[in-house]
Every structure is written in structure tokens, then in C-alpha cells.
Coordinates of C-alpha atoms in Angstrom, one line a residue:
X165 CA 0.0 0.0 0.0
X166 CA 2.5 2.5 -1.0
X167 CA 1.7 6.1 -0.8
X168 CA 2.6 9.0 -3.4
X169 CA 3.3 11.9 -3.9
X170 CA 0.3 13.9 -6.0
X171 CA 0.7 13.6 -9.6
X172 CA 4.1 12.8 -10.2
X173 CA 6.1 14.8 -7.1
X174 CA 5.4 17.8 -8.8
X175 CA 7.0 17.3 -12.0
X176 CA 6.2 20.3 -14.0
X177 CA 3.7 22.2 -12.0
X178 CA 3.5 25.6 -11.0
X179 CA 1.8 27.0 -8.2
X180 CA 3.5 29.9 -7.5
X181 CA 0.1 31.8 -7.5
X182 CA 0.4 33.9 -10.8
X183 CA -2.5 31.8 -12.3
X184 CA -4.8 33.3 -10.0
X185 CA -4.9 36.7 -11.8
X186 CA -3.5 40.3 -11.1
X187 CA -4.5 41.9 -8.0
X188 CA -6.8 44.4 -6.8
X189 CA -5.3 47.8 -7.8
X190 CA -6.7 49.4 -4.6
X191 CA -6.2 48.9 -1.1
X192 CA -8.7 47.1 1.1
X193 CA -9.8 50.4 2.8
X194 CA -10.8 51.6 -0.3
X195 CA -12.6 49.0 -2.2
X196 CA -14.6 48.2 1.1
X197 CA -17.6 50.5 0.6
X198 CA -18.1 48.9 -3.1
X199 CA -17.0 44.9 -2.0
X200 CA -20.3 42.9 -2.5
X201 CA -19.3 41.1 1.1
X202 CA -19.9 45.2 2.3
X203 CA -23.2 45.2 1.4
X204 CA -24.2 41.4 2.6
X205 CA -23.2 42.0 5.6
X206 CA -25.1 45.4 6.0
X207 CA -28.3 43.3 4.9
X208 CA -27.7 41.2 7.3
X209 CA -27.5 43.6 9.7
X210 CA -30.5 45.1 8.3
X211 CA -32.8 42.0 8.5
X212 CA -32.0 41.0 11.6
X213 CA -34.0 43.5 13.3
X214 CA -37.4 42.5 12.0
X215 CA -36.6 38.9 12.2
X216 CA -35.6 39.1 16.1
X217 CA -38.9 41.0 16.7
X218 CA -40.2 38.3 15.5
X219 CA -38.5 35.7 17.5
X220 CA -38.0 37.8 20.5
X221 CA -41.9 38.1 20.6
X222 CA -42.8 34.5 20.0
X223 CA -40.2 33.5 22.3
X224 CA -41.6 35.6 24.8
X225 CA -45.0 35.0 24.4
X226 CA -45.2 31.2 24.5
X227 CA -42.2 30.4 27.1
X228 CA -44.4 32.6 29.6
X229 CA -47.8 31.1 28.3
X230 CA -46.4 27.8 29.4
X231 CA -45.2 28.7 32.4
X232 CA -48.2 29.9 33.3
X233 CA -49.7 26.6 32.4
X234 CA -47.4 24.6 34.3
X235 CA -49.6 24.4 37.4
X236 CA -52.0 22.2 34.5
X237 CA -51.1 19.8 31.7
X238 CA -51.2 21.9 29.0
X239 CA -48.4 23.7 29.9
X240 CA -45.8 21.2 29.1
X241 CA -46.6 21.0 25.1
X242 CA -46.7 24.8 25.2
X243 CA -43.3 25.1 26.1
X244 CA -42.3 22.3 23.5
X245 CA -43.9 24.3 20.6
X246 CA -41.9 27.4 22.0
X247 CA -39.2 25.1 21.5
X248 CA -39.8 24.0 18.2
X249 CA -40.6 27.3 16.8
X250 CA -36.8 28.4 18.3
X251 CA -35.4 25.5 16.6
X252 CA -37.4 26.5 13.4
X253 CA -36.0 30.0 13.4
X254 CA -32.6 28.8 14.2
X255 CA -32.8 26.8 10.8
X256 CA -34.1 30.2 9.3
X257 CA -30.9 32.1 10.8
X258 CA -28.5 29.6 9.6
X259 CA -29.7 29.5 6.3
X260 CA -29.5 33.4 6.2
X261 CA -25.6 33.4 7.7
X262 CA -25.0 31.1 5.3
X263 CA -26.4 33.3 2.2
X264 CA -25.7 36.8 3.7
X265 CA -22.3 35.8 5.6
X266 CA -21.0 32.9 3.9
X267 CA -20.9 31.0 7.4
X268 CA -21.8 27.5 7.2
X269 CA -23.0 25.8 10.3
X270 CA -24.0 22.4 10.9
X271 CA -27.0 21.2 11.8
X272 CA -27.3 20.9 15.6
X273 CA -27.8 16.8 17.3
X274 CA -31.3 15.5 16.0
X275 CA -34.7 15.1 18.6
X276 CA -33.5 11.6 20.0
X277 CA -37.1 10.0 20.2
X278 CA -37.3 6.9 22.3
X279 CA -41.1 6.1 20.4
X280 CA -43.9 7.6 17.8
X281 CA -46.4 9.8 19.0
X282 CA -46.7 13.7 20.9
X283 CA -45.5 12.4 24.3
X284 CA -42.4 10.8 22.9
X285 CA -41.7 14.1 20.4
X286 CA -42.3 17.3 23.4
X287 CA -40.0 14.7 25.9
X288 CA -37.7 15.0 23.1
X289 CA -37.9 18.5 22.0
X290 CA -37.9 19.5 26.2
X291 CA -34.6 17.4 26.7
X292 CA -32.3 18.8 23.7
X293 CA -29.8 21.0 24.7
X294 CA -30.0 22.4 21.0
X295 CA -34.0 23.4 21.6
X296 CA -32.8 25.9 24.8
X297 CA -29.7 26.6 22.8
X298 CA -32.4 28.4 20.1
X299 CA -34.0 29.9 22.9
X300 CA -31.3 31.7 24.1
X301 CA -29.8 33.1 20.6
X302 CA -34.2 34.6 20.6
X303 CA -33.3 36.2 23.9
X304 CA -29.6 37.2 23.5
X305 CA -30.3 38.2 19.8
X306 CA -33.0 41.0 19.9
X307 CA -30.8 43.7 22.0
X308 CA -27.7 43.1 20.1
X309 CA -29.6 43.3 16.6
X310 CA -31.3 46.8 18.1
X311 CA -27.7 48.3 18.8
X312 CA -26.1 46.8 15.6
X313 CA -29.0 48.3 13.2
X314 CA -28.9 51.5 15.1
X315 CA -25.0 51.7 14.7
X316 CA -25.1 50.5 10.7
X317 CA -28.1 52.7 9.6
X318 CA -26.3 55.7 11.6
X319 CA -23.3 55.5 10.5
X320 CA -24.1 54.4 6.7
X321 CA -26.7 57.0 6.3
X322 CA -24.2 59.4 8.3
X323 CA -21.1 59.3 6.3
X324 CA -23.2 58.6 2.6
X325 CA -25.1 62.3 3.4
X326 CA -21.6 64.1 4.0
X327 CA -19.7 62.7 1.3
X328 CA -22.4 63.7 -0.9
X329 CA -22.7 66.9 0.7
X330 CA -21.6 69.0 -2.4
X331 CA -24.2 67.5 -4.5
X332 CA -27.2 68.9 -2.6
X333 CA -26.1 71.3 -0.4
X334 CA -27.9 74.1 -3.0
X335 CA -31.1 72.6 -1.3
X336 CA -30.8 74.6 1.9
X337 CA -30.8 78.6 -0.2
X338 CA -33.0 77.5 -2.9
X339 CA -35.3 75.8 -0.5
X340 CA -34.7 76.1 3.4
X341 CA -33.8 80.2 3.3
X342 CA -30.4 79.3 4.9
X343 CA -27.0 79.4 3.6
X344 CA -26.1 75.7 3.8
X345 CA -26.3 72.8 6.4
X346 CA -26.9 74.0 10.1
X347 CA -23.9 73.2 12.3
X348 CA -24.9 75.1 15.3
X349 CA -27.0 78.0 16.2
X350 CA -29.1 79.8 18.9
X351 CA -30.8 82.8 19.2
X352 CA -28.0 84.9 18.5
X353 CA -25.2 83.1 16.1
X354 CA -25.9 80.6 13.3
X355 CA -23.3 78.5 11.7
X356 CA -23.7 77.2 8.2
X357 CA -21.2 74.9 6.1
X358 CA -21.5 77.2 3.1
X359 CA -18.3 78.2 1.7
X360 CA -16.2 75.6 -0.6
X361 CA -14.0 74.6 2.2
X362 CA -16.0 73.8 4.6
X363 CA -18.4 72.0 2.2
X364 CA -14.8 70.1 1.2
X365 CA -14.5 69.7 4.6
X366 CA -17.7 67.9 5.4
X367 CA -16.8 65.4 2.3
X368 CA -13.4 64.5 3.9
X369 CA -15.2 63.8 7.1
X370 CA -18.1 62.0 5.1
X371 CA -15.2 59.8 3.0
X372 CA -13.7 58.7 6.7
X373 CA -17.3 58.0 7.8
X374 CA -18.3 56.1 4.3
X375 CA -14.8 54.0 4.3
X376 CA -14.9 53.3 8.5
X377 CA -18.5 52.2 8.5
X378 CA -17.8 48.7 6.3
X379 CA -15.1 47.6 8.7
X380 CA -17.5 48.7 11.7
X381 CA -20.2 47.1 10.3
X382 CA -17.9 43.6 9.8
X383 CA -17.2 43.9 13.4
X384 CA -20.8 44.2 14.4
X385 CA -21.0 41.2 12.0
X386 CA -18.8 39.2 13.8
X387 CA -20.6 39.0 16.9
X388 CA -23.7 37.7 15.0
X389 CA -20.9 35.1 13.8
X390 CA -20.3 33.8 17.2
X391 CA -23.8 33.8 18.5
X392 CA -24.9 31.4 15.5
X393 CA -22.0 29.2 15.7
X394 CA -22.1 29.1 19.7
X395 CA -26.1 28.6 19.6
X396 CA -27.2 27.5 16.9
X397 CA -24.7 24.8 15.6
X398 CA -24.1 21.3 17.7
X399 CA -22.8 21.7 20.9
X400 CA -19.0 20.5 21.3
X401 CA -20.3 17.2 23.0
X402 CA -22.5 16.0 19.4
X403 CA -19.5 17.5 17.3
X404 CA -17.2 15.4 19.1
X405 CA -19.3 12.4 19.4
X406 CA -20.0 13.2 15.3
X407 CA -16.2 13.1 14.9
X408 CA -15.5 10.2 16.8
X409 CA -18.0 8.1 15.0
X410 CA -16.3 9.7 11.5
X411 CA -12.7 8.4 13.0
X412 CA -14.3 5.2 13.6
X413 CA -15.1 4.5 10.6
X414 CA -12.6 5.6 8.9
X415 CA -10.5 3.4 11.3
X416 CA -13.0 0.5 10.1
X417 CA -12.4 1.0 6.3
X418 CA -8.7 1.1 6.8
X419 CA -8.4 -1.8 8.7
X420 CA -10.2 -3.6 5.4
X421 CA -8.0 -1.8 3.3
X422 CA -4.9 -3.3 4.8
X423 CA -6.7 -6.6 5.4
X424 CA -7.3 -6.9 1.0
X425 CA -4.1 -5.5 0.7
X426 CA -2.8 -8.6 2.5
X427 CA -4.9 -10.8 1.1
X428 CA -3.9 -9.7 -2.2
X429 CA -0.6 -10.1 -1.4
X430 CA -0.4 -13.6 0.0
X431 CA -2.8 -14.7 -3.1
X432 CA -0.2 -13.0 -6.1
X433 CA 2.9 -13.8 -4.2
X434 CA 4.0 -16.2 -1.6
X435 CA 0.8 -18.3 -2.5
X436 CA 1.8 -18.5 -6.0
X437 CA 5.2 -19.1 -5.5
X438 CA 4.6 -22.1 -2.7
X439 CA 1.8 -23.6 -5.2
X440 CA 4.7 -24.0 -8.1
X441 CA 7.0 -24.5 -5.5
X442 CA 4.7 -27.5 -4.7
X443 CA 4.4 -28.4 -8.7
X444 CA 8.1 -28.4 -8.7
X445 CA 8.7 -30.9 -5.7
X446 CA 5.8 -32.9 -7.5
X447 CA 7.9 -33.3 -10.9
X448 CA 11.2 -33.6 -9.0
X449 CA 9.5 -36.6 -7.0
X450 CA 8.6 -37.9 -10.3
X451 CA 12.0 -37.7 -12.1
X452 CA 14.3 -38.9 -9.3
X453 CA 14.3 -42.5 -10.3
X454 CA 14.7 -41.6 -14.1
X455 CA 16.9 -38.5 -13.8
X456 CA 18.5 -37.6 -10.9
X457 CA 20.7 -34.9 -12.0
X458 CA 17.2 -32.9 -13.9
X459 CA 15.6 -34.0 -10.3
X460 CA 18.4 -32.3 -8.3
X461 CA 18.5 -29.0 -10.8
X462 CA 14.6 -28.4 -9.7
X463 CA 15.4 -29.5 -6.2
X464 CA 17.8 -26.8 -6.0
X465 CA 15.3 -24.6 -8.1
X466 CA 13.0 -25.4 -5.9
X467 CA 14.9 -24.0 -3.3
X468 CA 15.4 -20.9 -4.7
X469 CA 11.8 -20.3 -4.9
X470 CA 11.4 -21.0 -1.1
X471 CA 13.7 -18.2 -0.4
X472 CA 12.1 -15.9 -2.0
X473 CA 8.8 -16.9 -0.9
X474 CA 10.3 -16.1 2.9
X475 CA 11.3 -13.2 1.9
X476 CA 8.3 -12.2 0.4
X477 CA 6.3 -13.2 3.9
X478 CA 9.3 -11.5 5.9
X479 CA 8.7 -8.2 4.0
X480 CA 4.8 -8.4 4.1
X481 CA 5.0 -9.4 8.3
X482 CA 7.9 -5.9 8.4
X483 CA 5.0 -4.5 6.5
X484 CA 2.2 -4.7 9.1
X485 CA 3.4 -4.9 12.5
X486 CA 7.3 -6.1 12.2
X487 CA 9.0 -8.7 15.1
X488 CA 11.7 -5.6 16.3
X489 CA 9.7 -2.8 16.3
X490 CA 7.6 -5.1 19.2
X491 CA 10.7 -6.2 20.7
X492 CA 13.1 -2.8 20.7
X493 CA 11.2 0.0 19.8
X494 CA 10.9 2.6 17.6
X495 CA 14.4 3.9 17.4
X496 CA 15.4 0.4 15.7
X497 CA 12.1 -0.5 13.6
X498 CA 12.8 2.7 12.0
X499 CA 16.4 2.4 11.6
X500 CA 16.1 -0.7 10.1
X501 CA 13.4 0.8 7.3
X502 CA 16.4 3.5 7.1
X503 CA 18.7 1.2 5.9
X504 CA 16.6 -0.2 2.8
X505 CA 16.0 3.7 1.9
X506 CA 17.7 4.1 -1.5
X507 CA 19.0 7.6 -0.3
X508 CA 20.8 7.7 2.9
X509 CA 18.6 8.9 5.9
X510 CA 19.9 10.0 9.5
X511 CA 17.4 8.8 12.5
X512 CA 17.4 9.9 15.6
X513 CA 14.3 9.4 17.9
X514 CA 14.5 11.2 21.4
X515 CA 11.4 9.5 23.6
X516 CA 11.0 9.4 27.2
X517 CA 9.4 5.7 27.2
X518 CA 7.8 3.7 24.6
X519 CA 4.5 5.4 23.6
X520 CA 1.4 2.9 23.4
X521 CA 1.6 -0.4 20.6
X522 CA -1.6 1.6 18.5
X523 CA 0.4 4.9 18.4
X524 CA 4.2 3.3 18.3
X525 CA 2.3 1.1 14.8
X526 CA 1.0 4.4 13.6
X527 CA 4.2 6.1 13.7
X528 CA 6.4 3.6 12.2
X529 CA 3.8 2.6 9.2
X530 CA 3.6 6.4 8.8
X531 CA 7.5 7.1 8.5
X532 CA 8.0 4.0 6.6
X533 CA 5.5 4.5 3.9
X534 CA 7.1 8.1 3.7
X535 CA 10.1 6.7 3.1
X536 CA 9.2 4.2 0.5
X537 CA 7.8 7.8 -1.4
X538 CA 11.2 8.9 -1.0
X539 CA 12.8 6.0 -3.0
X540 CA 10.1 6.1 -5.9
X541 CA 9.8 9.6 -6.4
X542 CA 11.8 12.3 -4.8
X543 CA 14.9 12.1 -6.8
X544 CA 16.4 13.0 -3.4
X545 CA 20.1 12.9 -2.4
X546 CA 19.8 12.6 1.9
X547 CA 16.8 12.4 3.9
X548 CA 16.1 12.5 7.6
X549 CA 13.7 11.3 10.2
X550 CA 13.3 12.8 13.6
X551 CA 10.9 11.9 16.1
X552 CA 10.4 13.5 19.5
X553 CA 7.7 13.9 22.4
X554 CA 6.6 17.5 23.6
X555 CA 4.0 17.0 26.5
X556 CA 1.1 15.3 25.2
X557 CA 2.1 15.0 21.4
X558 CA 4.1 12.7 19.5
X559 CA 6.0 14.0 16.7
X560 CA 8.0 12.7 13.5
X561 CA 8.9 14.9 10.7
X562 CA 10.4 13.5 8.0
X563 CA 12.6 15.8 5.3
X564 CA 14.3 15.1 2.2
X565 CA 16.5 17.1 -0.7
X566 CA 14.1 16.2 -3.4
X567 CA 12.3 18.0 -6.2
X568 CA 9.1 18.4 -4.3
X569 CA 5.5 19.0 -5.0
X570 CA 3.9 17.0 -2.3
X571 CA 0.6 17.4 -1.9
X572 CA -1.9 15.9 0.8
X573 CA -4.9 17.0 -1.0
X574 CA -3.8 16.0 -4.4
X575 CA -5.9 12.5 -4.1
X576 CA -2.5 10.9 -3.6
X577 CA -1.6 8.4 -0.5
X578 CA -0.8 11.0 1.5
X579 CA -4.5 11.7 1.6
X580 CA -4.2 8.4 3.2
X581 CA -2.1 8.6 5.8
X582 CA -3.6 12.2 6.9
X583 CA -6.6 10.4 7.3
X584 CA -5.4 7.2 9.4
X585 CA -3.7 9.9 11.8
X586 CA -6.5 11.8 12.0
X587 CA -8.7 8.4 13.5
X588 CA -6.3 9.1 16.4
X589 CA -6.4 12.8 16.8
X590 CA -3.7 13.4 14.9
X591 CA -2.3 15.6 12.2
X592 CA -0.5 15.4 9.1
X593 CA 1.4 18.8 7.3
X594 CA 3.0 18.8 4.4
X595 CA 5.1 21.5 3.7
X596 CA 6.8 20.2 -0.1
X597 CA 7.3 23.6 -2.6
X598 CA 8.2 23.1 -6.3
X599 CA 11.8 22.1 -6.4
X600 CA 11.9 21.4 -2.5
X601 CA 13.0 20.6 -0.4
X602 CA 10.2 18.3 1.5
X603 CA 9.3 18.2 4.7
X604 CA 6.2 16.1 6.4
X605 CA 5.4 16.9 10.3
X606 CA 3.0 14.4 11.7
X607 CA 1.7 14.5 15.5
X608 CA 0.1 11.4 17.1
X609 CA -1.0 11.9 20.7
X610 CA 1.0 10.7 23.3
X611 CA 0.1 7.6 25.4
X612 CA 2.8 5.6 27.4

């Protein structure tokens, strides 16, 4: 099951970054007012008022409905529909962070029903910690979507009506009877913004206004960000219990990955070879009384074919869990897969103890196979294989010389090995530019 390295190592690609196009001639501060992501967000912003009236009021209304209630059957299923109809606007709110703010959110933990019918279903809806999750974003939501519209409209309507001051300013003498825009006055002194500077003045101060608000507005933005994901996505226990079953499975499908791999094995190689090895000893058997000198040639053929049958089974037993890595370690098992590198490799492995058998197989199938990619396709001179332990982690990075142009998402076997690291909580980086060098950092946790 060797790995490689995406398409070829790298062998004429570019990804330097030219291909994705010349850059924006303006700076950020600029273009902001006139970015389509501007004007999302300020509709977001916009819409969230009416829609946490909305929720705020239903909310409101039915949580103290049923409370009232409580003292008679009826208010139980009152409070579950106040549920639902949280958990029905929280759907409504993800779906608009996703359109407005590009956030995608995962759906929180389903109702886990324990039988059909209303009982089962309100016990359900009462007992999800998603269901008061909703409730909350319908509380916590309504102020903060009153001080973020309040803040948006203001300042957008604030710095748009200065900056566009000299365009209508002539409204105030043809119309008003006054000079220009008031900008203070009581019974006995008026000032007006009337001459050119200080109309170019109130522009300036618009422009700061009209190129501040977007980044304002982004911040107010933000918040909403972290109120959907807190309350509205799965709590951290269903993510993780999501994740977990993920690893599992992907444990589950490697394990019958390597299990055809060494079925496949055995079938094309040491089985073959011991069933003609058989055939052999068969015709030798036949032939010894009528030719013992052709009967010794396939004799001693015969005993060529069983040493390389035994070295076939030796490599595929190294392969999946070999005799010294149980026996000495990691520093040897990976010393030894060193030593049938075709480049020359330098190991040194600095561990306080021997970590656990899962993690110690992990890290020596992981180094190996990134080895055997060194040999096929690097085109290295030296590598090197370093493996350490830094509080609860276990790391290995493995570097090389070559021409580089790994890549882990590539749909290469390094795809692979990411993912068997990742059923244990751990992490694979590749960090392989054109033309190299190459260097892979995994991280396994660490269990003695």
C-alpha cells in the first residue's frame, strides 16, 4: 500500500500563484464601501432586526404562556412548541448566515425520540440541549440586533449624506432660506457649512465615515458570527461524538483496506510461489528415479523459490506490524526501514518511554511509507527522520532534498495517511514547494 506523492512529485507544475490573476489595484480600505461582502453584511444587519422582533416576541409569548400553564397539563406542550418554533427560526438564521455571511453551520444533534407519538416528540424537544440553545440566541439576539442596526443605519446613512454633501447642499438657499447645512446656532449666532472649504471639509469627514463604517459594520458582524455558531450549531459534545464516529469508521475501512491488501498479497505472491513450488517438488519426486541430475536441478530450483517466498512473507509481516519494532522499539524498527531507503537517511528518535503499541504502529507505518515515497519519487540525495515527544504529542517529521511537490490533497496516498492519523487525533502537514525541499510533520498523541 505505497503512498505517493500527487501527480508525479510535482514534475512540472506551477503553483506559485500567478494563475490566479493580477491583484486588486486598490487597497482594502478603499474598495470596502463597493465589495459585494460590504453590502451582505449590511443586509444582514438590516434583516436581523425585523426577524428578532419576530422571535424575540414569539419567544416571549409562549415560554411565559407555558409557564403559566405549568400548574396544569397543558403547559408542558406549550413550552415544547416554544421550543420547536426556536429550533425553526434557528434553521431560518443559519440558512441566512450562510447566504448573507458565507458562514456555514452544521445542523445541531437531532430530537432523539425513544417512540412515535406527541409524548415521545415534546420529551424530546424538552430534553435537547439544542431546543434551549435556540431559545437563548431569541433572547440574547433581539438587544444586540437593536444596537447593531442602530449603529449601521447611523453611521451608513451618516457618512453617505456628507460625502455627498456637495451635490445637494444648494437645497438649503433655494429651499430652506439658509445658507447651507446647520452646524450650530441659537438665538443669537448661526453657523452654516456654506463656503467651498468647509463643504470640502464635510466630504473629507463623510469619505472617513463612508470608508470606516464597512469595517465597523464587519465587526458588528462578527458578533452575529459567534452567536450562531455558539447557539445554533451542535454543541462540542455531538461534534465530538460526530467526529468520533467519522474516525471510527474511517479506522473500520482502513483496517479492510490493509486486510485486502494482505490478502492480495499472500494470493499474487507467496501463495503463488509455494503452489509451483509444490508443482516443482511434484515433478522432482517424479523424475528422481529416471533422472537424478534434472531431479536435483529443480530441487535446487525449488529451493530458490522458497527463499524468496520467505522473503516475500518477511517483508509483508515488516510490512504490518514487524518482530523488532515489538521487541526494541521505535528507534530500531525505524532504523532498520532507514537502511533499505535508497538515499541515505539520518534517525534519531529522542522518547521518554515507549508510547502505546496503536500509536508506536501508527508512527512507524507512517515514517515508513514516507520513506518508501522517497525512494520512488523524490529524486532526493539525503533524507532524515526525527521523532520527539513534547507534553502530550508525538511528533515525526520526515525531510528530504528532493524536487518536491507533495501534496496531501492531491488525491495521492498522502490523503491516506492524513486520514489514518487523524482516526487518532492526529495531524499530518506537508510543507513540499516546487523544487523542495520536503518536509512532512506528523503529530500522534502521546500515550505511554
Amino acid at each position: 500500500m505505497a503512498t505517493e506523492y500527487g501527480h508525479g512529485y510535482g514534475y512540472g507544475r506551477e503553483e506559485d500563484g500567478r494563475s490566479a490573476g493580477p491583484g486588486h489595484r486598490l487597497p482594502a480600505a478603499l474598495r470596502a464601501p463597493f465589495e459585494a461582502r460590504s453590502w451582505r453584511e449590511l443586509g444582514y444587519v438590516l434583516l436581523s432586526l425585523p426577524i428578532s422582533v419576530v422571535l424575540f416576541t414569539w419567544t416571549v409569548t409562549m415560554v411565559s404562556l407555558g409557564a403559566g400553564l405549568l400548574v396544569t397539563f397543558l403547559g408542558i406542550p406549550v413550552l415544547a412548541a416554544a421550543l420547536a418554533g426556536c429550533r425553526g427560526f434557528g434553521a431560518l438564521e443559519r440558512a441566512r448566515a450562510r447566504g448573507l455571511l458565507r458562514l456555514e453551520v452544521a445542523e445541531p444533534e437531532p430530537l432523539r425520540m425513544r417512540g412515535p407519538g406527541v409524548l415521545a416528540w415534546t420529551g424530546a424537544v424538552l430534553k435537547s440541549g439544542a431546543s434551549w440553545r435556540n431559545l437563548l440566541y431569541a433572547l440574547v439576539q433581539f438587544p444586540w440586533a437593536v444596537f447593531s442596526f442602530s449603529v449601521a443605519v447611523s453611521l451608513w446613512t451618516f457618512g453617505w449624506t456628507l460625502l455627498t454633501y456637495p451635490l445637494w447642499f444648494w437645497v438649503f438657499p433655494a429651499y430652506a432660506g439658509q445658507g447651507g447645512l446647520q452646524l450650530y446656532g441659537d438665538e443669537h449666532h448661526s453657523v452654516y457649512l456654506d463656503n467651498p472649504f468647509e463643504i470640502t471639509v464635510t466630504a473629507l469627514v463623510g469619505l472617513l465615515f463612508t470608508l470606516a463604517t464597512p469595517w465597523i459594520v464587519r465587526a458588528l458582524t462578527t458578533v452575529d458570527r459567534l452567536l450562531v455558531q455558539g447557539l445554533l450549531g451542535p454543541s462540542p459534545l455531538s461534534a465530538r461524538v460526530v467526529e468520533l464516529e467519522s474516525d471510527r469508521g474511517v479506522v473500520v475501512d482502513t483496517a479492510a483496506a490493509d486486510l485486502r491488501r494482505i490478502e492480495r498479497d499472500l494470493h499474487d505472491g507467496a501463495q503463488a510461489r509455494l503452489v509451483n513450488l509444490a508443482m516443482d517438488l511434484g515433478l522432482a519426486k517424479e523424475k528422481l528415479r529416471e533422472d537424478p541430475r534434472a531431479a536435483a536441478r529443480m530441487v535446487e530450483d525449488a529451493h530458490g523459490e522458497v527463499k524468496t517466498a520467505l522473503q516475500e512473507l518477511r517483508d509483508l509481516a515488516r510490512g504490518i506490524h514487524p518482530a523488532v519494532l515489538t521487541d526494541r522499539g521505535l528507534d530500531a524498527a525505524l532504523s532498520s526501514v532507514a537502511s533499505r531507503c535508497t538515499v541515505p537517511v539520518r534517525v534519531e528518535v529522542d522518547l521518554p518511554s515507549r508510547p502505546a503499541p496503536a500509536i508506536e504502529g501508527i508512527a512507524y507505518f507512517t515514517v515508513s511509507e514516507l520513506l518508501q515515497n522517497i525512494s520512488k519519487h523524490s529524486g532526493a540525495r539525503s533524507a532524515s527522520v526525527d521523532v520527539w515527544c513534547t507534553e502530550d504529542r508525538l511528533m515525526l517529521q520526515v525531510t528530504d532534498d528532493g524536487v518536491g511537490g507533495a501534496d496531501v490533497f492531491g488525491g495521492s496516498g498522502l490523503a491516506g495517511l492524513a486520514g489514518r492519523l487523524d482516526a487518532v487525533d492526529g495531524i499530518l502537514v506537508v510543507d513540499s514547494p516546487a523544487g523542495g525541499p520536503t518536509r512532512v510533520i506528523g503529530e500522534l498523541p502521546w500515550r505511554a
